[in-house]
Structure formats: C-alpha cells, structure tokens
Short mmCIF file of C-alpha atoms and ligand atoms in Angstrom, two decimals:
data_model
loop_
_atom_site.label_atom_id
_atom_site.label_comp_id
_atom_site.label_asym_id
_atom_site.label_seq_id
_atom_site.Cartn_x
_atom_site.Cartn_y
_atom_site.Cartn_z
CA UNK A 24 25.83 -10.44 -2.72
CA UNK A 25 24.24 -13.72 -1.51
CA UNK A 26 21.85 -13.55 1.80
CA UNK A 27 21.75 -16.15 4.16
CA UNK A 28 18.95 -16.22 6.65
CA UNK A 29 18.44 -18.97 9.25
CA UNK A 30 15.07 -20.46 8.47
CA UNK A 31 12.99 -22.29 11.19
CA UNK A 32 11.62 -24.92 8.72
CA UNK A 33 15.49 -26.26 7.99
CA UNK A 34 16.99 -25.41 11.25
CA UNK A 35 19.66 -23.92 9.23
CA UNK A 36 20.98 -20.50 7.58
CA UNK A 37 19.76 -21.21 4.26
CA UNK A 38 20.93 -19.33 0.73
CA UNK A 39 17.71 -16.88 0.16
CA UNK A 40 16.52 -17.02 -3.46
CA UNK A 41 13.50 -15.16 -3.83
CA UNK A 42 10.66 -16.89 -5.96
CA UNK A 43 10.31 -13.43 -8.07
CA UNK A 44 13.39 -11.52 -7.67
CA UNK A 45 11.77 -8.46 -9.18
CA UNK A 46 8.71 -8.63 -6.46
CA UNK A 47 10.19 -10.17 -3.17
CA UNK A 48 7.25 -10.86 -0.50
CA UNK A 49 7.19 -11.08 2.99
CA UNK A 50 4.56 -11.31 5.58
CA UNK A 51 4.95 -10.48 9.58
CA UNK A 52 2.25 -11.15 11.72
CA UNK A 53 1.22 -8.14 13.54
CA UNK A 54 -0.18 -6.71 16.32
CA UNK A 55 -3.70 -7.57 18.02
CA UNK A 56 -4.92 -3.96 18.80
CA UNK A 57 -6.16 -4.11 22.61
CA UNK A 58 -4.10 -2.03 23.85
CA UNK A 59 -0.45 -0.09 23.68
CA UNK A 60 2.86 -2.79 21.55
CA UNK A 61 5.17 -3.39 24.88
CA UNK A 62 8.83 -2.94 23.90
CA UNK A 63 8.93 -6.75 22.88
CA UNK A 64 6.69 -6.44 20.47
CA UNK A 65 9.11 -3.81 18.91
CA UNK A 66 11.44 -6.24 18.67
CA UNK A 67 10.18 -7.75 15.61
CA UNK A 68 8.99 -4.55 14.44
CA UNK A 69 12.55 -3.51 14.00
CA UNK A 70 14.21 -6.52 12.91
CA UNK A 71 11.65 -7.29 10.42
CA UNK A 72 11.77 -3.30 9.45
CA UNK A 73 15.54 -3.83 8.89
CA UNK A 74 15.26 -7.04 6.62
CA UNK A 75 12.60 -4.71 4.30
CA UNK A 76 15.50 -2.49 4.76
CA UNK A 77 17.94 -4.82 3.59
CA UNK A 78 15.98 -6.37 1.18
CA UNK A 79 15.20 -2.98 -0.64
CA UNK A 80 18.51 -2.51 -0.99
CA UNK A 81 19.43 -5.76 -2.43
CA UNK A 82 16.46 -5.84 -4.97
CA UNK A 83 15.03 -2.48 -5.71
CA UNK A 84 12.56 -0.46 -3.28
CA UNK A 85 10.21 -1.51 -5.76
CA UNK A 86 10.62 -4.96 -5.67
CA UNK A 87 9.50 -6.05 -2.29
CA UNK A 88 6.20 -5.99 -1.02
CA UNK A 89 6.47 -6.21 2.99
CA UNK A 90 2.57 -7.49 4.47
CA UNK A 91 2.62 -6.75 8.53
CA UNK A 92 -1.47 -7.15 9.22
CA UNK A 93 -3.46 -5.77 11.78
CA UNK A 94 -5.96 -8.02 13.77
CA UNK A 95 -9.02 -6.51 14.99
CA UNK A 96 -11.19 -9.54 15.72
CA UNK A 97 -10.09 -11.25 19.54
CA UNK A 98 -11.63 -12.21 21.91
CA UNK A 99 -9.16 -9.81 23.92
CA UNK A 100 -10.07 -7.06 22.25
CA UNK A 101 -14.11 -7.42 22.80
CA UNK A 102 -12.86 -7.90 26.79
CA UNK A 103 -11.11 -5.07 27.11
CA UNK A 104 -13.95 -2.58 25.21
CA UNK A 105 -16.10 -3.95 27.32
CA UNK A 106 -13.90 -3.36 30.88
CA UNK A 107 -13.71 -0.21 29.48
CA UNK A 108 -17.09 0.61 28.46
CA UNK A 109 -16.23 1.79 25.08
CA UNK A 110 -17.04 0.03 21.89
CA UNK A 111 -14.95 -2.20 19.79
CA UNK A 112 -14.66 0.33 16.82
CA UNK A 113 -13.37 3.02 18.96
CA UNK A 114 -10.79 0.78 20.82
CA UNK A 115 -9.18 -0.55 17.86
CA UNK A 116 -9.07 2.82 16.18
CA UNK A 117 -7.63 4.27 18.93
CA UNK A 118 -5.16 1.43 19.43
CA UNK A 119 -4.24 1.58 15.95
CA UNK A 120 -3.94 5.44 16.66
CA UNK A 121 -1.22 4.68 19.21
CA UNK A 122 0.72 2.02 17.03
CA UNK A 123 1.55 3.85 14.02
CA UNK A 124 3.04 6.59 16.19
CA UNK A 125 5.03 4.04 18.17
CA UNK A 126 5.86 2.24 14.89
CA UNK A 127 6.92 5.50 13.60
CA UNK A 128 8.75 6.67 16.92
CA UNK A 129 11.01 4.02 16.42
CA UNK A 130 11.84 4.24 12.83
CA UNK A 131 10.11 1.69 11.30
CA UNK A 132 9.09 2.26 7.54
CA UNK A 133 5.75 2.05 6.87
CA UNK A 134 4.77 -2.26 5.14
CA UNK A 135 3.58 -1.75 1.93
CA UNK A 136 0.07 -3.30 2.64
CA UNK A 137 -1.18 -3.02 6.40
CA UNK A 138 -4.25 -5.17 6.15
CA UNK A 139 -6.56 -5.58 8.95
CA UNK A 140 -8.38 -9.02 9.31
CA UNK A 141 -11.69 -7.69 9.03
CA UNK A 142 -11.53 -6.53 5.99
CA UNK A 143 -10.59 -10.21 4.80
CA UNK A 144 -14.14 -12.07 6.31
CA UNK A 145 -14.48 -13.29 2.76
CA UNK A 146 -11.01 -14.63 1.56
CA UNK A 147 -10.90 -16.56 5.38
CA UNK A 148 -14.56 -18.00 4.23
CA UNK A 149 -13.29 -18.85 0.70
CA UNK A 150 -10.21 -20.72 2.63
CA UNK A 151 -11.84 -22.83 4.60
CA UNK A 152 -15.10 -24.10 2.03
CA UNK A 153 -11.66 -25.32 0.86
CA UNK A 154 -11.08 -26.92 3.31
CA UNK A 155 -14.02 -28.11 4.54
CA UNK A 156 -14.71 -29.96 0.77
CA UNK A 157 -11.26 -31.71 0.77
CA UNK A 158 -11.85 -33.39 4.45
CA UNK A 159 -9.41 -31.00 6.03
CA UNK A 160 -12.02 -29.47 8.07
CA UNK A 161 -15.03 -29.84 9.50
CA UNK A 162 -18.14 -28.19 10.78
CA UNK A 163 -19.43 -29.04 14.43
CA UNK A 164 -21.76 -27.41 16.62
CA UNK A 165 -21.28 -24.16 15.17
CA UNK A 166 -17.71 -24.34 15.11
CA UNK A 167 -15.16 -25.15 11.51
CA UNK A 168 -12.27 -26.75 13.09
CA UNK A 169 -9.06 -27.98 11.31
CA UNK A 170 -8.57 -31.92 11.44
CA UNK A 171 -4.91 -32.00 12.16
CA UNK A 172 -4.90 -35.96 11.47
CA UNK A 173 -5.57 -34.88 7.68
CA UNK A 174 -2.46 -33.80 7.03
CA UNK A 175 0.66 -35.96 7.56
CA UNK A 176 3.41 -33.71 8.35
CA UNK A 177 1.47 -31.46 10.35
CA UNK A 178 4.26 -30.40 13.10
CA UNK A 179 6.69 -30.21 10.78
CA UNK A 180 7.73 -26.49 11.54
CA UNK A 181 8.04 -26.87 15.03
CA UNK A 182 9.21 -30.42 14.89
CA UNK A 183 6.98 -32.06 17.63
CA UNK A 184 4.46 -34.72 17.06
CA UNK A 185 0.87 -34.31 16.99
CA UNK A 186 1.16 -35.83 20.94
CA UNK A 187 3.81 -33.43 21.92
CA UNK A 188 1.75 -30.46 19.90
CA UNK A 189 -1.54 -31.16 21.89
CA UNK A 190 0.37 -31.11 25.29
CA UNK A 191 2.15 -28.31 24.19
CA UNK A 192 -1.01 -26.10 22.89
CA UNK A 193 -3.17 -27.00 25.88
CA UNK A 194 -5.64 -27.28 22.98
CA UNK A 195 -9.32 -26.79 24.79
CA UNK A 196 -10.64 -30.48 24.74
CA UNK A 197 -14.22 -30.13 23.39
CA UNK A 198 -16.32 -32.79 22.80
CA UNK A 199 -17.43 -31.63 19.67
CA UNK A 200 -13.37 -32.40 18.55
CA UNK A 201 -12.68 -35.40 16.00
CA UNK A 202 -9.38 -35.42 17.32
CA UNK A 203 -7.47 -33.53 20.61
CA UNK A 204 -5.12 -31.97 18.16
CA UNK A 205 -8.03 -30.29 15.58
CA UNK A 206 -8.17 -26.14 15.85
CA UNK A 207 -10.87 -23.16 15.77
CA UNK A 208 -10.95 -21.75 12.19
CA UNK A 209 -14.41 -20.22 12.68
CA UNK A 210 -16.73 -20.22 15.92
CA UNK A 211 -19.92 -19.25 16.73
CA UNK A 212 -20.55 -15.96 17.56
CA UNK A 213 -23.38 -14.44 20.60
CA UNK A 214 -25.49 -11.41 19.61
CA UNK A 215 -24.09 -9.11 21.24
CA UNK A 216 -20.47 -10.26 20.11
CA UNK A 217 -19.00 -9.34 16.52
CA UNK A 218 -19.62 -11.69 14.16
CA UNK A 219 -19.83 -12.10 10.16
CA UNK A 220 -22.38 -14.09 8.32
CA UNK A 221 -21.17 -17.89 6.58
CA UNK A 222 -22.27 -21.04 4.83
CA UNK A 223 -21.56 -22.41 8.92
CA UNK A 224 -23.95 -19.43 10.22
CA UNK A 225 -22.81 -16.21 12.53
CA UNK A 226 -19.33 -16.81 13.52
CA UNK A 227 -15.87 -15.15 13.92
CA UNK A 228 -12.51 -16.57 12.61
CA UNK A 229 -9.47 -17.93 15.16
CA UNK A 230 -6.49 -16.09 15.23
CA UNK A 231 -4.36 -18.31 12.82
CA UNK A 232 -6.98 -18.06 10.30
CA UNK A 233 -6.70 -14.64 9.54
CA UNK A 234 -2.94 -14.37 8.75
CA UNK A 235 -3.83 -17.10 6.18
CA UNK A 236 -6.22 -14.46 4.53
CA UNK A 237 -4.52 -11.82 4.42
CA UNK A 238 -1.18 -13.42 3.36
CA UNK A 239 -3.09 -15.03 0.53
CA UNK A 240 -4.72 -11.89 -0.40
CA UNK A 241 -1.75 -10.02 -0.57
CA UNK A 242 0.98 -12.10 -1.17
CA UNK A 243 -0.05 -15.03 -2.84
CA UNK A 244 -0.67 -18.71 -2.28
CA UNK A 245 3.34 -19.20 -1.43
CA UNK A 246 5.56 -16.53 -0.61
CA UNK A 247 9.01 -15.66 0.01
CA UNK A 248 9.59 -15.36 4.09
CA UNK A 249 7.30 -15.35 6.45
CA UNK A 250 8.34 -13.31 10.19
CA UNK A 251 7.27 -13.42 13.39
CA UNK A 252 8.49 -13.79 17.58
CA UNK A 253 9.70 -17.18 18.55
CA UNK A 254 6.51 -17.75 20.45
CA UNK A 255 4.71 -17.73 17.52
CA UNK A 256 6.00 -20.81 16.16
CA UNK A 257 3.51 -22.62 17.82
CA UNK A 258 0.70 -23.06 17.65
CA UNK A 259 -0.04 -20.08 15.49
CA UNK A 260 2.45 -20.69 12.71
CA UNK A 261 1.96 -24.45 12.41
CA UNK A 262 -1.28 -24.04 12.16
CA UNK A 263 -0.89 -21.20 9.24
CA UNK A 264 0.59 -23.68 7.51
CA UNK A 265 -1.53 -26.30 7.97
CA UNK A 266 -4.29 -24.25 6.61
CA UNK A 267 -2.30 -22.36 3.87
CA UNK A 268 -0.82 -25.70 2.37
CA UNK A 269 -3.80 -27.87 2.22
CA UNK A 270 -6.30 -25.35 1.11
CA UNK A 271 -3.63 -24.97 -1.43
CA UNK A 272 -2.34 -27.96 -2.12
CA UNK A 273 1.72 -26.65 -2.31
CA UNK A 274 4.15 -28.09 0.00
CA UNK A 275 4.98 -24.87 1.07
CA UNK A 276 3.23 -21.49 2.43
CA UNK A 277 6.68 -19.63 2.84
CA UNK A 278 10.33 -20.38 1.74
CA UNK A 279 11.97 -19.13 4.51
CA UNK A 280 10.68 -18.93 8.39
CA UNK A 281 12.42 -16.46 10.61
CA UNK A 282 11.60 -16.34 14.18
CA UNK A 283 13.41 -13.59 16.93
CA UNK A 284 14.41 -14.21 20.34
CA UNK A 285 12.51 -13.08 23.16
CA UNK A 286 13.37 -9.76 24.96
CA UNK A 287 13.19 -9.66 28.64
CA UNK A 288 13.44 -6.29 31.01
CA UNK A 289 16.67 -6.55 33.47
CA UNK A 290 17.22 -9.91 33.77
CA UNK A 291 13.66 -10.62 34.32
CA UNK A 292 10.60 -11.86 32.18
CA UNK A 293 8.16 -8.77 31.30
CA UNK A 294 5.62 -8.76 33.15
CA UNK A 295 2.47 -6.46 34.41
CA UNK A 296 2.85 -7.93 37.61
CA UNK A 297 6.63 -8.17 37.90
CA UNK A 298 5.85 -4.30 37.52
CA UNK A 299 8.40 -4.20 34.90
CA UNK A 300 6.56 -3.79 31.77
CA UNK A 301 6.81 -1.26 29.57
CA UNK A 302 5.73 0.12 26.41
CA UNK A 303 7.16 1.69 23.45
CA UNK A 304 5.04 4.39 24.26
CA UNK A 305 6.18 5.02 27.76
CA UNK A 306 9.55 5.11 26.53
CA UNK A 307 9.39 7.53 24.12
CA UNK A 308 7.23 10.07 26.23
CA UNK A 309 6.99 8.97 29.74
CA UNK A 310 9.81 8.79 32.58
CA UNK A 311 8.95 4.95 33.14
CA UNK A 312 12.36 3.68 32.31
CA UNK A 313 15.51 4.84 33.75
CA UNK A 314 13.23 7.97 34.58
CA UNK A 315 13.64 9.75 31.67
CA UNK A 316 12.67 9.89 27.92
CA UNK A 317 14.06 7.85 25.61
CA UNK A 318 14.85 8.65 21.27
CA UNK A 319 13.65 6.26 19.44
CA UNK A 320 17.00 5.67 17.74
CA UNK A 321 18.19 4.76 20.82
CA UNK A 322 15.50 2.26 21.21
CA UNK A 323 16.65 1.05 18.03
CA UNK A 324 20.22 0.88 18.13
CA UNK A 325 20.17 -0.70 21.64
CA UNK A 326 17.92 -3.58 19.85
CA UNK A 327 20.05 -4.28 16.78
CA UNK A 328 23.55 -4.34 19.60
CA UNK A 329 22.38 -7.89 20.20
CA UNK A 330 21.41 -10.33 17.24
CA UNK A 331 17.85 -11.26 16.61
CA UNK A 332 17.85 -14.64 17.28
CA UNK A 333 20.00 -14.64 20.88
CA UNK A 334 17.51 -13.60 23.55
CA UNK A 335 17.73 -9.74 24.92
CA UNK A 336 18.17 -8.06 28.38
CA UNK A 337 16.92 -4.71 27.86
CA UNK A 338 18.82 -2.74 30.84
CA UNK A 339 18.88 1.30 31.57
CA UNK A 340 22.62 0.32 30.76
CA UNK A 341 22.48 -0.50 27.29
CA UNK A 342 20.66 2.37 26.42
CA UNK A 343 22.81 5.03 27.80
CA UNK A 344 25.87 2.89 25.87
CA UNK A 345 23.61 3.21 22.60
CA UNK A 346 22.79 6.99 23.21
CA UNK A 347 26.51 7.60 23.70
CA UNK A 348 27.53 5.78 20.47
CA UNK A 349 25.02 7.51 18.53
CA UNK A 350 26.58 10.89 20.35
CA UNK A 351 29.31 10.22 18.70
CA UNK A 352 27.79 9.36 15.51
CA UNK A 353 26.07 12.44 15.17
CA UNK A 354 29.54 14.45 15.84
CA UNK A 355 31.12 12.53 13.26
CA UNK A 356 28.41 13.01 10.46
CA UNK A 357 28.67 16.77 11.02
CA UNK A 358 30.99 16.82 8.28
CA UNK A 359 29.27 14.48 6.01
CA UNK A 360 27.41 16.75 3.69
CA UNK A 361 26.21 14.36 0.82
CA UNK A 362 22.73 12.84 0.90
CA UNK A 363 24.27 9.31 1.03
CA UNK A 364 23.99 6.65 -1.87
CA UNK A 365 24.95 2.90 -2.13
CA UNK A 366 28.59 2.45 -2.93
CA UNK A 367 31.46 0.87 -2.02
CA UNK A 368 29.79 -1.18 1.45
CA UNK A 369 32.67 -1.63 3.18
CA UNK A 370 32.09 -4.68 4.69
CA UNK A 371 28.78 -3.92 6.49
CA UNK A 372 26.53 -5.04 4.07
CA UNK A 373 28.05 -8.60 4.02
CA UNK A 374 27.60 -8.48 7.65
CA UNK A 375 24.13 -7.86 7.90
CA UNK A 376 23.91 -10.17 4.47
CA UNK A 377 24.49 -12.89 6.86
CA UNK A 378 21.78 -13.85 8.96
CA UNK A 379 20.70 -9.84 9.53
CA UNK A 380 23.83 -9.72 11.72
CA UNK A 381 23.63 -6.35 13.08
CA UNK A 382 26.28 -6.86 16.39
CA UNK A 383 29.14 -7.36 13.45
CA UNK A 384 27.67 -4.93 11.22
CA UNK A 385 27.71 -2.13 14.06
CA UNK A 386 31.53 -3.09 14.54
CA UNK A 387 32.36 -2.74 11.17
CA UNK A 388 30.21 1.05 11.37
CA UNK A 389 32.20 1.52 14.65
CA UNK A 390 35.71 1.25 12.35
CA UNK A 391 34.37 2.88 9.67
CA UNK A 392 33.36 6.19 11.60
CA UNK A 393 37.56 6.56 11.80
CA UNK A 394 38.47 5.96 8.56
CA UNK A 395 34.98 6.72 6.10
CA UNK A 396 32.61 8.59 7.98
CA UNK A 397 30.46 9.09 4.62
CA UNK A 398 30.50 5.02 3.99
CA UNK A 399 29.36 4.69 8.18
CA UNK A 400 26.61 6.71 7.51
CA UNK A 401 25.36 5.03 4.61
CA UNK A 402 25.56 2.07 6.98
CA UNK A 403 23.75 3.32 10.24
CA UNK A 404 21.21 5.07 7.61
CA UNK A 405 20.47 1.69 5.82
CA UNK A 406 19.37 0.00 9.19
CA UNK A 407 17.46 3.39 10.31
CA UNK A 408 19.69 5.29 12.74
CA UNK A 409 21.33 8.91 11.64
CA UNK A 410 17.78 9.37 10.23
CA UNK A 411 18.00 13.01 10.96
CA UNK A 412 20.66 16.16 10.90
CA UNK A 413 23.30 16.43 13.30
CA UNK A 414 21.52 20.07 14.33
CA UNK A 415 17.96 18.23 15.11
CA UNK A 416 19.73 15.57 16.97
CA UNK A 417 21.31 18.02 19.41
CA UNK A 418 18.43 19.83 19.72
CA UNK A 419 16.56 17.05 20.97
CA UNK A 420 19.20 15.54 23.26
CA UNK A 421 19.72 18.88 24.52
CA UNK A 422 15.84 20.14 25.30
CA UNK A 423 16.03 15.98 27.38
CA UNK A 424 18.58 16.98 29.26
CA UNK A 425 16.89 20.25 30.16
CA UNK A 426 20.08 22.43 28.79
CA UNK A 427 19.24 25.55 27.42
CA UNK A 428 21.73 26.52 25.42
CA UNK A 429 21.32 30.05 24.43
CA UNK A 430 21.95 30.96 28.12
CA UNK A 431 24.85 29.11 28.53
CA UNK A 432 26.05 30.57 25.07
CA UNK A 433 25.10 34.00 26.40
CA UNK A 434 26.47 33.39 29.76
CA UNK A 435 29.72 32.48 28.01
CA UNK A 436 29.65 35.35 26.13
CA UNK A 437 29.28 37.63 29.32
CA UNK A 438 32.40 36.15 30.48
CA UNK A 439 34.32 36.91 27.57
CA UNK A 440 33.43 40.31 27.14
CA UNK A 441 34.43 40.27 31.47
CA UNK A 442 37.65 39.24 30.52
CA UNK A 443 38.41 41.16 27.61
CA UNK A 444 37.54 44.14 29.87
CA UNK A 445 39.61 42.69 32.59
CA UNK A 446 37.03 42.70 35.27
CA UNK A 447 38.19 39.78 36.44
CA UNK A 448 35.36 39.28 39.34
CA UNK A 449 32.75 39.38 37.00
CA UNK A 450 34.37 36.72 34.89
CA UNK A 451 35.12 33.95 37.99
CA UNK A 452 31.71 34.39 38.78
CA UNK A 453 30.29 33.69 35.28
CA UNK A 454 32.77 30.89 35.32
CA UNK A 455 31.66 29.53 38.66
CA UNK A 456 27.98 30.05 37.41
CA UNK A 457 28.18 28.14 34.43
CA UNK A 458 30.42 25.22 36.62
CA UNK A 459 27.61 24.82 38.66
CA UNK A 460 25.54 23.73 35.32
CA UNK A 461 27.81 21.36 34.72
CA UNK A 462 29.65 23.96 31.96
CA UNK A 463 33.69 23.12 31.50
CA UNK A 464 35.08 26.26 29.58
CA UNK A 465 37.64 26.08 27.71
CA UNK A 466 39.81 29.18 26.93
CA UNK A 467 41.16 29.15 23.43
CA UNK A 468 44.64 30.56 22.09
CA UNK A 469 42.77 32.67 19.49
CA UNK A 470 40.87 34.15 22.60
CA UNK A 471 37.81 32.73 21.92
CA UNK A 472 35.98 30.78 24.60
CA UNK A 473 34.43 27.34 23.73
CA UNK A 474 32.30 24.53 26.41
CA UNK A 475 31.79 21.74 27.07
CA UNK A 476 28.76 19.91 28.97
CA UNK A 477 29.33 17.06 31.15
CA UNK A 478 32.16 16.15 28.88
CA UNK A 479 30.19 15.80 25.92
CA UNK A 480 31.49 18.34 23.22
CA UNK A 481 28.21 17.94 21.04
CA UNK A 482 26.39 19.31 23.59
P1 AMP B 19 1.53 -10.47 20.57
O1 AMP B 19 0.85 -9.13 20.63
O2 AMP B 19 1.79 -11.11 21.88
O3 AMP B 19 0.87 -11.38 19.56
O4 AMP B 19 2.97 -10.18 19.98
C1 AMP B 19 3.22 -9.48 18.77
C2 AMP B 19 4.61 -9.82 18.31
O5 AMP B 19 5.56 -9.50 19.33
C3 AMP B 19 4.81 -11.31 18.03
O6 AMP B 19 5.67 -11.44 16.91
C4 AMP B 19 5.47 -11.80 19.29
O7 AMP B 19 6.24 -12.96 19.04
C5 AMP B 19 6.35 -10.65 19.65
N1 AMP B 19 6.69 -10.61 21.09
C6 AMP B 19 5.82 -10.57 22.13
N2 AMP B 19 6.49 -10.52 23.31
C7 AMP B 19 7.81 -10.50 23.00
C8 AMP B 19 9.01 -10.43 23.79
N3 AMP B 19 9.00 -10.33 25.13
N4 AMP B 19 10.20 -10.45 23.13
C9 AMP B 19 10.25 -10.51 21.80
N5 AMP B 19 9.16 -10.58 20.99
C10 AMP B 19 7.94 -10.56 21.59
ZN1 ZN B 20 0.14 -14.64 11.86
#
C-alpha cells in the first residue's frame, strides 16, 4: 500500500516514507484555549484524527505517535479572563474542560501526547539560547526576536519573499527590529501578566515558539508530517521552521506539510458578527443550527463528503444528506454481527491512501453497503462513523426526534388486538391516531402489524 499525501513544502502529492516506519510522528497544532473550538476548527480535528486513523492502520497502532498541543499562554487568553473576571488558570481549565468533550463528541481519538505549552517554558528557553549564540536571534529591549535575514530560504514554505512575507504578516514595525521581517520568540512580560523567568529576564514566548517546543520535546528534532489549517501556513508555520531548522541545523523540521481548506457556514465566511458562527458545542447540544441537535457522526461524515483540501460550505443541507446516509448505514449493519477486522479493503483503503480522499472512499462504502456490508463497515469504522450499535443509534435518533416508541409500539398493539376482535371503530381510530404522529402501518400477510415513521423503516 503506498500513501500519497500532498505536501505544502513540494506543492505536490508526494510518496510518504516515514523516517521510522516502526514509530511514525506527527504533530498538529492545536487549539488556543479562550474559549469554545468553532466548527472550523473541527475541521482539522477530524481530518488529522482520520490520517492517525489511517496511519494506525498502515503501520501498527503502536507505531505512530500523533502530538496535537494545547496553548495556554496568549495574549487572548489573559483578555478574555480578565473581561470575564476570572483567572487565567480557571479559564483554560475550563476551556480545556469543554474541548475534550467536543473532541470526543465528534469522534476524534484521543493524540498520544496532548502537551500544553506551559509545561515546555524550558525546552522554548533551551531553543532559542540556540539561537541567540548562532546569530539567529537576538535580544532587544526585553524582547528575543528571530532575524529572518539569517536564514536564506526563509519563505520557502509559503513561497513568498521576505518583502511579500512582511506585507503579508503586517509584522508590528518596532524600532527595536534589526529588520521589518524579524519575529517575537520571547517578550517582556508586566507584573500582573503571566510570565516565566530567562537568561533575557520575565517574559512569555510568541505563539510559533511554542509548537517548536513541544514538537521537539515530543517528537524529535525532524519529524514525519506536520498538520495544521491553511491559514496557518503563514506566518506561524514559516516561522516554526525557521526556528526548528536553525536551532537545529537540519534542512528540514517535517517531511511532509499538510494544510486543509477553510470551512465557511452557508456560503458565507464564519463570523461572530455575520451571526453565523457556531461551535461544535452548540451543535451537539444546542438548537443553533438548523434548530435542532446534531450527532456527532453526522458532524463527521458531513466533513469527510468534501475533501480536505477543497474549501467547505457547511449547509443545514448537507447534514440532513449525511444523517440519512448514515440511516441507512445503521440499517444495513444490523446484520453485521462480527467485531470487524482488516481484510480484504475493497478498494477504500486505496482511496483514502491517496491524498486522505474521503469523497471517493465514501463512494466506494456507498457500493459496498450492496454487495459487502461487513467490508463497508470496516470502512466507515476505520474513518470513525458506525462507532456504535445499530440499537444505540436508533435510540438516539429517535429520543431527537422526540418519538417515543413504546407508545407507538403499544398503540400498534391496541390496534391489532381491535382488529383481531373485529371492533373495527376502535382500530380506525388507533390508526388515525398513530397517522397523526406521522405512523404509516403496514398490515402484514402473517397478520402481524409493522410501521413505519416518516418513511424511515429504522425508526
Ligand atoms: P485557531 O484557534 O484560529 O488557531 O485555529 C485552530 C485550527 O483551526 C487551526 O488549524 C486553523 O487553521 C483551523 N481553522 C480555524 N478556522 C477555520 C475554518 N474556518 N476552516 C477550517 N479550519 C479552520
Ligand atoms: Zn503550531
């Protein structure tokens, strides 16, 4: 099986051949814990989630190590503890809190290291005394600040020149800058602000700095693929580089660089005050969207309909298609009994093998259901849907739609028993009754009585 991912760096779908095949490593920059993950930030969350999938697969559960980190140090974050008069502690915890449930809500396995850039103060100091000592970096007034000169292809990830870059960035022009281009590793930190003790006195670390850490720390000084949204390329991934390769001295921090597209909400950017933003949360629990509830396999599927790297419309729409295909999913693995194990692929895997492309690889499930139903589960299990039983499913979608289905069963049951007595009153108005719920009966030859909800037999 060979995997082809598109990488960033080569602007091409390159062969992926992992450095250690026995310990594959990838790193996805995380969340900044402020406040509740919107449903574009689960966009990476689940394609990333379905490359460890994938991955897994391909070289043993054991073999990949999957780094998504937490930062807890912004200047957002101190803002909004402040706005809310609570302290920092307590708003990342509770922010944290409300992203593993959301992470979880939509299916996500658990990275194998989930470190938080706190807890890294001393690798981010150990990176840039590098730094600093081989003229990559330099301290003024307070500040450590990457000299982007230093390194001659600086840029080379997102392919613009230093020029373009410092238009781009709308880099802060300080006068304390050797050149327009340079960027905050470390900056000086008030009293009252958080900061950490170092050889360039109280300070905290930029943003870009800490992924540098913590990939280091956990991954090593190069890596296999390195994850993130689109918008990350720059500045934030340029400059990991940057930092990662020269305090390093390798021409590479990561092999691969994937990037996904950007989601927008019904045709329109996502925005608080377009008034159409919305968060995981909100769509898992609240009536927000399409005023209901959503599952958070339909969140899921309706992401992995469109591949990662074409930009998404998230619409009511394609979430009722995905809860009706996963309906019918769930009706067709009724029969599957066996606890499903890696076979035969059927096609699927070769699909995703190329470039994670999930719209072909839900096709080839969408065949499969007719002819294999075991082999389509193995498939929609693999990228995280069918993740429960057929029973729990129903249950769910049932209790949403507010149908209570031991009346109707007992209602149904009345009716029978009216028409095996022949009181045949009593059974058009049980019939009627149950109409009214939106209850199609169906009289069998056998003289038992099935029903059907809105047309929807699993119901
Ligand atoms: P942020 O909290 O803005 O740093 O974003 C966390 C992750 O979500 C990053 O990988 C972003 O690129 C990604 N992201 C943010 N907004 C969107 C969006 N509208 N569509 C897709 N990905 C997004
Ligand atoms: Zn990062």
């Amino acid at each position: 099986m060979t995997l082809r991912l598109y990488n960033t760096l080569t602007r091409r779908k390159d062969t992926f051949t992992p450095i250690d095949a026995r310990d594959v490593r990838l790193y996805v920059c995380g969340p900044t814990v402020y406040d509740r993950a919107h449903i574009g930030n689960a966009r990476p969350l689940i394609v990333f989630d379905v490359l460890f999938r994938l991955l897994r697969n391909l070289y043993g559960a054991d073999h990949v190590r999957y780094v998504r980190n937490i930062t807890d140090v912004e200047d957002k974050i101190n803002a909004r503890a402040a706005e809310r008069g609570i302290s920092i502690a307590a708003l990342t915890a509770e922010t944290i809190q409300g992203f593993h449930a959301d992470v979880a809500a939509i299916g996500c396995l658990p990275p194998t290291v989930e470190p938080r850039a706190t807890d890294h103060i001393g690798e981010m100091i150990a990176i840039m005394r590098r730094l600093v000592g081989s003229g990559h970096a330099y301290e003024a007034a307070g500040h450590v600040l990457f000299h982007t000169p230093s390194m001659p292809d600086y840029g080379k990830l997102s392919r613009r020149s230093l020029d373009e870059l410092v238009a781009g960035a709308r880099v802060e022009v300080a006068p304390y800058k050797q050149s327009d281009g340079d960027f905050v590793l470390w900056k000086p930190a008030d009293p009252s602000s958080p900061g950490w003790d170092s050889p360039w006195g109280r300070g905290r670390p930029g943003w870009h700095i800490e992924c540098s850490a913590m990939s280091w720390k956990h991954l090593g000084e190069v890596f296999d693929i390195h994850g993130g949204g689109i918008d990350l390329i720059f500045p934030h991934h340029e400059n990991e580089v940057a930092q990662t390769r020269c305090a390093f001295g390798h021409a590479a921090m990561a092999n691969i660089w994937m990037h996904n597209g950007f989601l927008q909400v019904e045709g329109e950017k996502m925005s608080k005050s377009a008034g159409n933003f919305v968060t995981i949360h909100e769509l898992v629990e609240g009536a927000s969207f399409g005023g209901r509830r959503w599952p958070g396999e339909v969140l899921r599927l309706a992401m992995l309909r469109t591949h990662y790297r074409q930009p998404i419309d998230w619409t009511v729409q394609a979430l009722e298609e995905a809860e009706k295909t996963l309906d019918r999913w769930y009706s067709l693995a009724e029969p599957v009994a066996t606890e499903p194990q890696a076979e035969d692929a059927s096609g699927w895997l070769d699909s995703l093998a190329d470039d994670l492309n999930t719209p072909a690889m839900l096709a080839d499930l969408h065949r499969l259901f007719a002819d294999d139903p075991a082999e389509a589960v193995r498939g929609a299990r693999m990228i995280g849907l069918l993740q429960q039983g057929p029973p729990a499913w129903r249950q769910q979608r049932r209790a949403d739609l507010g149908i209570n289905a031991d009346r109707i069963q007992r209602l149904v049951d009345e009716r029978l028993a009216a028409r095996v007595a022949k009181r045949w009153a009593d059974s058009d108005r049980l019939r009627d009754e149950l109409a009214g719920m939106g209850v199609l009966l169906k009289d069998n030859k056998d003289g038992t009585t099935s029903w059907d909800l809105n047309g929807r037999s699993a119901f």
